[in-house]
PDB file of C-alpha atoms and ligand atoms in Angstrom:
ATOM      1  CA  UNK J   1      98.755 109.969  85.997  1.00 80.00           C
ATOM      2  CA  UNK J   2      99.530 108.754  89.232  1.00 87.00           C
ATOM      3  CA  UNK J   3     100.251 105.143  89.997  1.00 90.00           C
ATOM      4  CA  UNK J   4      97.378 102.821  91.518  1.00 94.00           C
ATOM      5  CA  UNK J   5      97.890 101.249  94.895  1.00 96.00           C
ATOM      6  CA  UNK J   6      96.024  98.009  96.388  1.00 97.00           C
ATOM      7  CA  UNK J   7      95.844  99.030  99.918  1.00 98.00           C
ATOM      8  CA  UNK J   8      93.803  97.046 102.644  1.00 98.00           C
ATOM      9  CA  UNK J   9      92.794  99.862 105.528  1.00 98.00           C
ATOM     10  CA  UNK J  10      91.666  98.618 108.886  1.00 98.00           C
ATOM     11  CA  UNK J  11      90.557 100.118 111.892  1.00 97.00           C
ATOM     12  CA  UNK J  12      87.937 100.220 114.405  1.00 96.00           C
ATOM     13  CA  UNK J  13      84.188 101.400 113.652  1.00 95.00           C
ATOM     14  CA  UNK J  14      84.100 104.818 113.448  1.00 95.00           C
ATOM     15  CA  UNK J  15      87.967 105.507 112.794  1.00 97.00           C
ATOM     16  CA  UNK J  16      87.001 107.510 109.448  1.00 96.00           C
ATOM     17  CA  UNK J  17      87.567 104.324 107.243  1.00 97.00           C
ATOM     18  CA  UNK J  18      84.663 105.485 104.994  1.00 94.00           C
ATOM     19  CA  UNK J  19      85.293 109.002 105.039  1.00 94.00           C
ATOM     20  CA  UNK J  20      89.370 108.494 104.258  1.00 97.00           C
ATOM     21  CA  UNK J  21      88.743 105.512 101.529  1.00 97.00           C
ATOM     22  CA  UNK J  22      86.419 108.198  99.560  1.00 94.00           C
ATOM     23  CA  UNK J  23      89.259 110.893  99.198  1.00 96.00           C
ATOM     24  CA  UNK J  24      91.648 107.875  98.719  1.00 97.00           C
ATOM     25  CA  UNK J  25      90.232 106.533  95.996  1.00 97.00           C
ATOM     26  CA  UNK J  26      89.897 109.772  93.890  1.00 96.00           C
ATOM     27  CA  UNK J  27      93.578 110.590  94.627  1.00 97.00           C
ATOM     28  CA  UNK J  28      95.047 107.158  93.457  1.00 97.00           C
ATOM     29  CA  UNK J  29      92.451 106.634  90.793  1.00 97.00           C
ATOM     30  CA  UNK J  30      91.232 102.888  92.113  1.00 97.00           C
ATOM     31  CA  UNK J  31      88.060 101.599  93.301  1.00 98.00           C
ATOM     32  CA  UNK J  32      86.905 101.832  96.949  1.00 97.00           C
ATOM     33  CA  UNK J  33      85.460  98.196  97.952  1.00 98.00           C
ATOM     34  CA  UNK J  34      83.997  98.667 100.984  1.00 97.00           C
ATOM     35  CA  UNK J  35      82.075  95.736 102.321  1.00 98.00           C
ATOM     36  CA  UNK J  36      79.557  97.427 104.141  1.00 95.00           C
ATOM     37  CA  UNK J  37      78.346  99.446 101.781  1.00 94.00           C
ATOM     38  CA  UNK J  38      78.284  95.931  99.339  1.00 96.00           C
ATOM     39  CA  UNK J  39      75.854  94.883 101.586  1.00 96.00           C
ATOM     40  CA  UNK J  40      73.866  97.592 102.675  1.00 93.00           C
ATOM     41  CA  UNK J  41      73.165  97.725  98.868  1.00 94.00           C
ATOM     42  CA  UNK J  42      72.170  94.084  98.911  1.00 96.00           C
ATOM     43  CA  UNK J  43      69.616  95.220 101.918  1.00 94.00           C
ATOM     44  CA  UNK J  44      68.125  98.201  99.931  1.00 92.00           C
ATOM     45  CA  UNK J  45      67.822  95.675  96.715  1.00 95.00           C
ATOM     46  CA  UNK J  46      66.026  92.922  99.388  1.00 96.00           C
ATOM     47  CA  UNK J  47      68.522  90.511  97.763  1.00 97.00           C
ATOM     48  CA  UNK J  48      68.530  87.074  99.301  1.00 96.00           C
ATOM     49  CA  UNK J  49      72.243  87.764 100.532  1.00 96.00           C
ATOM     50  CA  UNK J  50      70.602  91.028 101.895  1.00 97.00           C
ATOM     51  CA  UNK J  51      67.533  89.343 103.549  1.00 96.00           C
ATOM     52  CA  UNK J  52      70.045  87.341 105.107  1.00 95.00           C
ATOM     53  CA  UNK J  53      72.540  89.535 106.193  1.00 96.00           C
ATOM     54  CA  UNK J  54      70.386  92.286 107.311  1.00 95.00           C
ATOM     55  CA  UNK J  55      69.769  91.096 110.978  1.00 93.00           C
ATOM     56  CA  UNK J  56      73.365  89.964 111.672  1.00 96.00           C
ATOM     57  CA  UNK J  57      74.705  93.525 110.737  1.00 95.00           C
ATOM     58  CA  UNK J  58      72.161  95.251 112.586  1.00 93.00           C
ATOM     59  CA  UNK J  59      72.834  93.271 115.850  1.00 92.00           C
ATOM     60  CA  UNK J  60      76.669  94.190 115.277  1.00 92.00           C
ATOM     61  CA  UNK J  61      77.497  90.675 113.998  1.00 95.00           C
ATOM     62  CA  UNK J  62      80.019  89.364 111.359  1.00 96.00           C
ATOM     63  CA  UNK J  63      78.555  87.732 108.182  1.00 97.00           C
ATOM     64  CA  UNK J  64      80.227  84.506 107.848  1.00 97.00           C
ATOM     65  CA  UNK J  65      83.674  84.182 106.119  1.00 97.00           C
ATOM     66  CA  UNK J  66      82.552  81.968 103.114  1.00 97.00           C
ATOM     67  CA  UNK J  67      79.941  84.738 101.395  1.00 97.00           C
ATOM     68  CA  UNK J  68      82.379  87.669 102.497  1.00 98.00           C
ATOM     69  CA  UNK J  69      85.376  85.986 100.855  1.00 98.00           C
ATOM     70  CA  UNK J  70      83.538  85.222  97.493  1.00 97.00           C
ATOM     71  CA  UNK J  71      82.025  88.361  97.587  1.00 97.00           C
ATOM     72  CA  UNK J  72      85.647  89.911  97.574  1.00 98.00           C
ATOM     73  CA  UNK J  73      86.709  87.446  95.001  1.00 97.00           C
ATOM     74  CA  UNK J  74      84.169  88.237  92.689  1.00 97.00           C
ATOM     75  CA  UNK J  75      84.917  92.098  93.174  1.00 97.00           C
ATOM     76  CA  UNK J  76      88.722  92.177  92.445  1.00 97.00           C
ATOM     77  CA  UNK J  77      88.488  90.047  89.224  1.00 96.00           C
ATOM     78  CA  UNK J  78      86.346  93.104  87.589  1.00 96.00           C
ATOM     79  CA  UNK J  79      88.583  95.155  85.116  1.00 96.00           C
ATOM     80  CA  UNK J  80      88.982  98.423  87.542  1.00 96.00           C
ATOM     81  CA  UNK J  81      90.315  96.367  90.322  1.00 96.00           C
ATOM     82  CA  UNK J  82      92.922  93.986  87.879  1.00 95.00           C
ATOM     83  CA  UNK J  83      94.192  97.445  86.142  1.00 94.00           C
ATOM     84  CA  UNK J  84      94.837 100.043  88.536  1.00 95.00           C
ATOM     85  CA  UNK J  85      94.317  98.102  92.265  1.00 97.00           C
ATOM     86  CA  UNK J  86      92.227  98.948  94.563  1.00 98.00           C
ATOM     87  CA  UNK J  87      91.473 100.144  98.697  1.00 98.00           C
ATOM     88  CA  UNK J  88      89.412  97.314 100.762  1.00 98.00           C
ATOM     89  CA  UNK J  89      87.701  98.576 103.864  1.00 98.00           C
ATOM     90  CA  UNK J  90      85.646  96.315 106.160  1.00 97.00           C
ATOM     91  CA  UNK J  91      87.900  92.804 104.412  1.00 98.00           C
ATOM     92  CA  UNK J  92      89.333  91.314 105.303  1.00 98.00           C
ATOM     93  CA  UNK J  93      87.860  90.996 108.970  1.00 97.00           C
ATOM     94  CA  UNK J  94      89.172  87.787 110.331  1.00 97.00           C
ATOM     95  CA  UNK J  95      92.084  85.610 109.742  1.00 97.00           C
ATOM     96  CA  UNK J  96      90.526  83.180 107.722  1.00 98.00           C
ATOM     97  CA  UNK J  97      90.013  86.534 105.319  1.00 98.00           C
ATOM     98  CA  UNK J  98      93.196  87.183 105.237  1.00 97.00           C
ATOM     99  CA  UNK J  99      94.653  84.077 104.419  1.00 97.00           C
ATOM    100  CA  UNK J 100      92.045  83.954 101.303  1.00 98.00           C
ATOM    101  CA  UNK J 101      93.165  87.705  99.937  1.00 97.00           C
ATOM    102  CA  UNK J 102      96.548  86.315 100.121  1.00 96.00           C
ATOM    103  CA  UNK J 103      95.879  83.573  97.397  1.00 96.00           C
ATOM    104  CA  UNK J 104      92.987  86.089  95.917  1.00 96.00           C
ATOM    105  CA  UNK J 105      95.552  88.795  95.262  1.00 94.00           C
ATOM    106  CA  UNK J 106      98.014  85.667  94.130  1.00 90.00           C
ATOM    107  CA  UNK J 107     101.063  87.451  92.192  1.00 88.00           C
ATOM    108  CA  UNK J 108      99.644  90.977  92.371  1.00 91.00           C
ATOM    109  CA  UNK J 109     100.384  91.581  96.188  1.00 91.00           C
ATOM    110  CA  UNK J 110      98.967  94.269  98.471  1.00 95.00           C
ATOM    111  CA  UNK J 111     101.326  97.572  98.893  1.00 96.00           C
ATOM    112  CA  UNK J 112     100.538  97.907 102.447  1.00 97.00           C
ATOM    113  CA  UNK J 113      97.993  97.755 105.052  1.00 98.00           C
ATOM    114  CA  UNK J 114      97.107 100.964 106.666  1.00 98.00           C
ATOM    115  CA  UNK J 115      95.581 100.493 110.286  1.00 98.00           C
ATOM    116  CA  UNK J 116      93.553 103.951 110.734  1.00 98.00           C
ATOM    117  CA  UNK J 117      94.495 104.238 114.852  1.00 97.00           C
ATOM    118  CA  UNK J 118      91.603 105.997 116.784  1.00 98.00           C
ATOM    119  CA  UNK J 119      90.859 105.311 120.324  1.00 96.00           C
ATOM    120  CA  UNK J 120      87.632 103.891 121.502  1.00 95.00           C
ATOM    121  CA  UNK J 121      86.847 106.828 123.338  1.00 94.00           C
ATOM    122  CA  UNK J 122      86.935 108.947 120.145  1.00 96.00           C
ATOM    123  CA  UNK J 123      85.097 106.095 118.081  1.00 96.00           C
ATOM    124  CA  UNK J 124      82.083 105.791 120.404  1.00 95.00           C
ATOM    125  CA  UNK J 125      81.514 109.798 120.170  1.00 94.00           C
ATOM    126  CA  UNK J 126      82.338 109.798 116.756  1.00 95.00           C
ATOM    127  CA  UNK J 127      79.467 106.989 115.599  1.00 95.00           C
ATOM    128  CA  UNK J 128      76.814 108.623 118.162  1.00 94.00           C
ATOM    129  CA  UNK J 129      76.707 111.951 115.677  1.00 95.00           C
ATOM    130  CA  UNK J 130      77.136 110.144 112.179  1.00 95.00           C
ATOM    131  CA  UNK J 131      74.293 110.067 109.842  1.00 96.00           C
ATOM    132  CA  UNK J 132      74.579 109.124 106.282  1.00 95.00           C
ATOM    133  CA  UNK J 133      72.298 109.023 103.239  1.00 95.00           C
ATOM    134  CA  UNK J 134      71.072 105.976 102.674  1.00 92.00           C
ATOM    135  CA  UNK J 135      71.253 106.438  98.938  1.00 90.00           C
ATOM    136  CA  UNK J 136      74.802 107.147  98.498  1.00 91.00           C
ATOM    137  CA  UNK J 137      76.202 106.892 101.656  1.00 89.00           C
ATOM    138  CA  UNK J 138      77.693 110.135 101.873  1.00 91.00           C
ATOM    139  CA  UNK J 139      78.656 110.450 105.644  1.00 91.00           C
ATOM    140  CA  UNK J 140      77.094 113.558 107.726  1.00 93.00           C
ATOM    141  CA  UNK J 141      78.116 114.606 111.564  1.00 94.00           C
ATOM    142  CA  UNK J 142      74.749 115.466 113.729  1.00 96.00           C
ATOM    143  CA  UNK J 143      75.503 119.026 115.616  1.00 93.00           C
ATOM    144  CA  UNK J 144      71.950 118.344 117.549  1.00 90.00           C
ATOM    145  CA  UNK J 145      70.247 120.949 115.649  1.00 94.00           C
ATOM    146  CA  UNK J 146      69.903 119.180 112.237  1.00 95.00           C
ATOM    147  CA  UNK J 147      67.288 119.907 109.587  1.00 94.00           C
ATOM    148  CA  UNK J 148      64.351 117.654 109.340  1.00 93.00           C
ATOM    149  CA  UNK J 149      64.082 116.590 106.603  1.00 95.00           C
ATOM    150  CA  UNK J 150      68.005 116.421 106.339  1.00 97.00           C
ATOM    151  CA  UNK J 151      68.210 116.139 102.570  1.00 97.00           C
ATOM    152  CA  UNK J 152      71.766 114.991 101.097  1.00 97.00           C
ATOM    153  CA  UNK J 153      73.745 117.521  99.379  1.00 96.00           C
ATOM    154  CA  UNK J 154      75.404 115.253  97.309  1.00 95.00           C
ATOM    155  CA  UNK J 155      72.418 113.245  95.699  1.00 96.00           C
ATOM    156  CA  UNK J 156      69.528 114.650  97.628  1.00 97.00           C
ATOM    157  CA  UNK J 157      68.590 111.377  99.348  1.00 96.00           C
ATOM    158  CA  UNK J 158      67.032 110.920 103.032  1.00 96.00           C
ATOM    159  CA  UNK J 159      70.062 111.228 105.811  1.00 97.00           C
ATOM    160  CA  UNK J 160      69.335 108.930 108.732  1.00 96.00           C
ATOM    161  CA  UNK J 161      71.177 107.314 111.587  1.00 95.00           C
ATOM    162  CA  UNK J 162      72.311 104.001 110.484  1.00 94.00           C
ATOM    163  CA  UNK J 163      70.617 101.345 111.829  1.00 92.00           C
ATOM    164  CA  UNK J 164      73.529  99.074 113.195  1.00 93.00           C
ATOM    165  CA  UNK J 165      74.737 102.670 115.063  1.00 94.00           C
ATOM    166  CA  UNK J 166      72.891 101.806 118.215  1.00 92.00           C
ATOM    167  CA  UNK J 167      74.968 101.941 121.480  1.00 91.00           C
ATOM    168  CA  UNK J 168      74.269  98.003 121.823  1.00 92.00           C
ATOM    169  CA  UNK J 169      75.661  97.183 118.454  1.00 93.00           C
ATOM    170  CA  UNK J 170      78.672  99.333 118.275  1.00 93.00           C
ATOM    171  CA  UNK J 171      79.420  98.057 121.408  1.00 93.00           C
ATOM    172  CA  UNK J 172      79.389  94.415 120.410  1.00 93.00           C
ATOM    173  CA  UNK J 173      81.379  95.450 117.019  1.00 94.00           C
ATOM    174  CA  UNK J 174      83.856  97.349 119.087  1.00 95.00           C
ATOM    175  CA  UNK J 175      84.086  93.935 121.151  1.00 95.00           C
ATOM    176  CA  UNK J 176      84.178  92.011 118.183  1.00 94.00           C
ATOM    177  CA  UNK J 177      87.234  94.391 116.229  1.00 95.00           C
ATOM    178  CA  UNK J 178      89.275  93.438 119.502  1.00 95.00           C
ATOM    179  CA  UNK J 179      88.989  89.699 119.178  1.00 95.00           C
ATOM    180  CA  UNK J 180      88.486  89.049 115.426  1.00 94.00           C
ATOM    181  CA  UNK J 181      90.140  92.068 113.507  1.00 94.00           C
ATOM    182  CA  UNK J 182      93.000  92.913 115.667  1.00 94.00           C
ATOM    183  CA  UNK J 183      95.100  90.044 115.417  1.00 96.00           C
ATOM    184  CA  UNK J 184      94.853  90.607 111.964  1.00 97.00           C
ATOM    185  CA  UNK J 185      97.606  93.656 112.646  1.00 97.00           C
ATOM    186  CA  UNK J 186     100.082  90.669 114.041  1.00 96.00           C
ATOM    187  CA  UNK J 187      99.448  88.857 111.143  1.00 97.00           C
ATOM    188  CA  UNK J 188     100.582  91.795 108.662  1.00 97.00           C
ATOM    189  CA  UNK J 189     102.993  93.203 111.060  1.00 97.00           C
ATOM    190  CA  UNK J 190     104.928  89.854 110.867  1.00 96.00           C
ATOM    191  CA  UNK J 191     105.060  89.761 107.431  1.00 94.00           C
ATOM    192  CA  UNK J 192     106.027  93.166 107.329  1.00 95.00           C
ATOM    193  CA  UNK J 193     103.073  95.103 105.504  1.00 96.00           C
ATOM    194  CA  UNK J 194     101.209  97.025 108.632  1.00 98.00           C
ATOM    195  CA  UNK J 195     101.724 100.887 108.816  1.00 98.00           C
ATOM    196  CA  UNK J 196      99.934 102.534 111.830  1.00 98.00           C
ATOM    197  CA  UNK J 197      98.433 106.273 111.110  1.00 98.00           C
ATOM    198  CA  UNK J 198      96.985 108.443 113.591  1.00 98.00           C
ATOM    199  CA  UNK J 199      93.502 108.792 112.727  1.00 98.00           C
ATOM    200  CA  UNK J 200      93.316 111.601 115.132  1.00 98.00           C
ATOM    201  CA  UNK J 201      92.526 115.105 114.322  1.00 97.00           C
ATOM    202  CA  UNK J 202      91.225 116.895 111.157  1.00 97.00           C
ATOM    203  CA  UNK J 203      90.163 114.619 108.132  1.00 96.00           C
ATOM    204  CA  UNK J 204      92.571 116.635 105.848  1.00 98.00           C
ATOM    205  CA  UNK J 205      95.494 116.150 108.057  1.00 98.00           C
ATOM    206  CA  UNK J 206      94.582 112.590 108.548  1.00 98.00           C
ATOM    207  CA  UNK J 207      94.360 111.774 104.322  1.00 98.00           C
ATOM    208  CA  UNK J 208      97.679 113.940 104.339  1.00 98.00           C
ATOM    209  CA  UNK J 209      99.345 111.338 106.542  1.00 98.00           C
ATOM    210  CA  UNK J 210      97.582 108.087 105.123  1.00 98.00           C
ATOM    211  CA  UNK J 211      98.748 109.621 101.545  1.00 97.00           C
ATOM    212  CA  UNK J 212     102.474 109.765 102.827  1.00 97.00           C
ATOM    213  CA  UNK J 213     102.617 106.216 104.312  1.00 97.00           C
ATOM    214  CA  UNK J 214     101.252 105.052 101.199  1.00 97.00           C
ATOM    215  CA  UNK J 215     103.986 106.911  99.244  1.00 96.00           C
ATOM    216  CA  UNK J 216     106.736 105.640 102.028  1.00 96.00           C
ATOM    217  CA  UNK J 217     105.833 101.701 101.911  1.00 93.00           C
ATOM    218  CA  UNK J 218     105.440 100.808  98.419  1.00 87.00           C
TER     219      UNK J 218
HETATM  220  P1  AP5 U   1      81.109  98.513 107.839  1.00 73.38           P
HETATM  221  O1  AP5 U   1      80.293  99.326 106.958  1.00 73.38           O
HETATM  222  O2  AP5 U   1      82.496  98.132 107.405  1.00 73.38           O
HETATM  223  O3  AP5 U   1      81.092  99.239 109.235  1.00 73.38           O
HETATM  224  P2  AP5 U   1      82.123  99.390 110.375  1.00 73.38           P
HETATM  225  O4  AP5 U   1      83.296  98.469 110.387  1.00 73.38           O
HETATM  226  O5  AP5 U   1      81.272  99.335 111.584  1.00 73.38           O
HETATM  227  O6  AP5 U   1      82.836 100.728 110.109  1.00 73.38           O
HETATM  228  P3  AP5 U   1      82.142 102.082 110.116  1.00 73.38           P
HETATM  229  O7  AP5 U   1      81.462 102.330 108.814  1.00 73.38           O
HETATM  230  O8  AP5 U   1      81.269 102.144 111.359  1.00 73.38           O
HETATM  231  O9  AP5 U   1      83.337 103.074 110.411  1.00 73.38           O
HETATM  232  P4  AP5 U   1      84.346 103.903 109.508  1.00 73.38           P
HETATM  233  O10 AP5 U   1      85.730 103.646 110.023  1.00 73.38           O
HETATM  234  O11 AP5 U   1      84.114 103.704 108.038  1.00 73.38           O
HETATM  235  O12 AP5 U   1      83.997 105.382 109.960  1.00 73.38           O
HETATM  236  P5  AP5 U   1      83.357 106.618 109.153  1.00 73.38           P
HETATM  237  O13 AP5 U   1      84.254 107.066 108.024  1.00 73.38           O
HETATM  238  O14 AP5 U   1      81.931 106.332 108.851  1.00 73.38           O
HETATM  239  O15 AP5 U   1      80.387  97.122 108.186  1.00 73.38           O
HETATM  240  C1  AP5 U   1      79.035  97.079 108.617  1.00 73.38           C
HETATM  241  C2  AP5 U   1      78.650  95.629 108.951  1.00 73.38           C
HETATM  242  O16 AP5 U   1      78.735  94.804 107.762  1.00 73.38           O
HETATM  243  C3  AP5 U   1      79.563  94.914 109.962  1.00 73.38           C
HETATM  244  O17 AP5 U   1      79.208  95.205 111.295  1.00 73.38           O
HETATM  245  C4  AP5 U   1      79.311  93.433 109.587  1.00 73.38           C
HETATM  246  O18 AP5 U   1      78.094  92.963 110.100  1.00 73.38           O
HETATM  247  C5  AP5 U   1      79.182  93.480 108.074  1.00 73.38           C
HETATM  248  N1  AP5 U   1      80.474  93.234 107.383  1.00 73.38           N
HETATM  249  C6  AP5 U   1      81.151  94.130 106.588  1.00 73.38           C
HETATM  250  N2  AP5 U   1      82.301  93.595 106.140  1.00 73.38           N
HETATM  251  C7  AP5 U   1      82.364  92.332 106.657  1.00 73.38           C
HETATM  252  C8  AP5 U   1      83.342  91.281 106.572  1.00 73.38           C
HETATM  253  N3  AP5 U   1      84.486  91.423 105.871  1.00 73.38           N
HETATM  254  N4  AP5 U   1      83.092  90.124 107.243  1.00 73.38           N
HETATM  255  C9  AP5 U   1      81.959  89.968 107.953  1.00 73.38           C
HETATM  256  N5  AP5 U   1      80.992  90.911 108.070  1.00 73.38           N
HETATM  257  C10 AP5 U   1      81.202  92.095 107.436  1.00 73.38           C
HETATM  258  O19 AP5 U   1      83.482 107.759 110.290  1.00 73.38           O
HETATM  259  C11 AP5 U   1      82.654 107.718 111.442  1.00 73.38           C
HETATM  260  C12 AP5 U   1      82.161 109.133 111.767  1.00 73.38           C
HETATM  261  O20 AP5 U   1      83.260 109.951 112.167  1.00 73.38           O
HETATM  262  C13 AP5 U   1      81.482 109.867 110.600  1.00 73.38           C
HETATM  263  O21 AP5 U   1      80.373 110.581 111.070  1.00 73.38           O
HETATM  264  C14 AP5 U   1      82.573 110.815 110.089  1.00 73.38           C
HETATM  265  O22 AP5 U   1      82.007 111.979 109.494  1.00 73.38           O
HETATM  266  C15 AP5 U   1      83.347 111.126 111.342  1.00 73.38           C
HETATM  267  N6  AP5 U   1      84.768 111.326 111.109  1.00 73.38           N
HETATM  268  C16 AP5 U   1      85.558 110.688 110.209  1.00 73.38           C
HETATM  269  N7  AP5 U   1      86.827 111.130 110.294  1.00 73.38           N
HETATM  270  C17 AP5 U   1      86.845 112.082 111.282  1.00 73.38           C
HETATM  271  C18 AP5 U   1      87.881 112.887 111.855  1.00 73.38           C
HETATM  272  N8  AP5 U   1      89.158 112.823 111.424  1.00 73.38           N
HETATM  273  N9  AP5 U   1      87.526 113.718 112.855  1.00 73.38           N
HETATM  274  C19 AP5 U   1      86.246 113.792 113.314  1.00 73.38           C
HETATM  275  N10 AP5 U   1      85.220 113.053 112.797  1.00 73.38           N
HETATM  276  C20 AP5 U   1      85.528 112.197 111.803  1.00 73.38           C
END
């Protein structure tokens, strides 16, 4: 079988984070962590995180560093994560993040961070046509002529615009990738783990590339 990887992918809303992490995950046999989706389920189950994070997602906001980062911890100490590794998208998010994975992942380092490059331009378009099902959060691009109901072919659940996808709050989380997340590709460039991939073009030629870097930097 093939080896597992613990690989951190950032990248700016809309870069295809999701959609790459998915087909990532089934080829190196490790879990896909995604954040988002952590607490979008947390919303759905009206959780008390969920109660609480609900708003600050949906006006394009960060959820403060303390939950996210024992969140995380609490993730990566299940058995999946300690055996075979793992792929983390949406975390870490700011540097305070990122110093914590560093003493979270302790002696079992990350192979390398993958920084899915997609313009803004291409982003903005991008998140204006994605729907997803808000069961399983299978990822859908609107043509303009969708079916109503649109009925996921994966688990049959409702497929909806999200509701953090309007222009206002991709806006501010575009804003807010450039001041908080970005640096984060110093911080890993300077210690030598940052590999940029051109997110550009079609998904399979995009996992194709992500797939070799992997293979190149570990
Ligand atoms: P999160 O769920 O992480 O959202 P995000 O960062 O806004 O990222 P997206 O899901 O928008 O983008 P993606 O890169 O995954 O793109 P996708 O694959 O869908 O976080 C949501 C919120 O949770 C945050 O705003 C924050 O409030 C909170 N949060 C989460 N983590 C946090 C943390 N660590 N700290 C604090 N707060 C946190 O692709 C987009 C579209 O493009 C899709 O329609 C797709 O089909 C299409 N597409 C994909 N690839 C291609 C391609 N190659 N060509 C054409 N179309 C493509």
């Amino acid at each position: 079988m093939i080896p597992g990887a613990r690989l951190i992918i950032l990248g700016r809303q809309g870069a295809g984070k999701g959609t790459q992490c998915v087909r990532l995950s089934r080829h190196f046999v490790v879990p896909h962590i995604s954040t988002g989706d952590m607490l979008r389920a947390a919303v759905r189950e009206g959780t008390e995180l969920g109660q609480m994070a609900k708003k600050i997602m949906d006006d394009g906001g960060l959820v403060g560093d303390d939950i996210m980062i024992g969140l995380v911890r609490e993730r990566l100490s299940e058995r999946d994560a300690q055996k075979r590794g793992y792929i983390l998208d949406g975390f870490p998010r700011t540097t305070e993040q990122a110093e914590a994975l560093d003493e979270i992942a302790g002696e079992q380092p990350i192979d390398v961070v993958l920084d899915l490059n997609v313009p803004r331009e291409i982003v903005l378009e991008r998140i204006s046509a994605r729907r997803v099902c808000v069961d399983c959060g299978t990822n859908y691009t609107s043509t303009g002529d969708d079916p109503e109901p649109w009925i996921c072919e994966v688990c049959g659940g409702d497929v909806r615009q999200r509701d953090d996808d309007t222009p206002e709050s991709v806006n501010r989380r575009l804003d807010l990738y450039e001041d908080q997340t970005a640096p984060l590709l110093k911080f890993y460039g300077e210690r030598g783990r940052l590999a940029v991939v051109n997110g550009v073009g079609h998904p399979d030629a995009v996992f194709d590339r992500l797939v070799q870097t992997v293979e190149a930097n570990r």
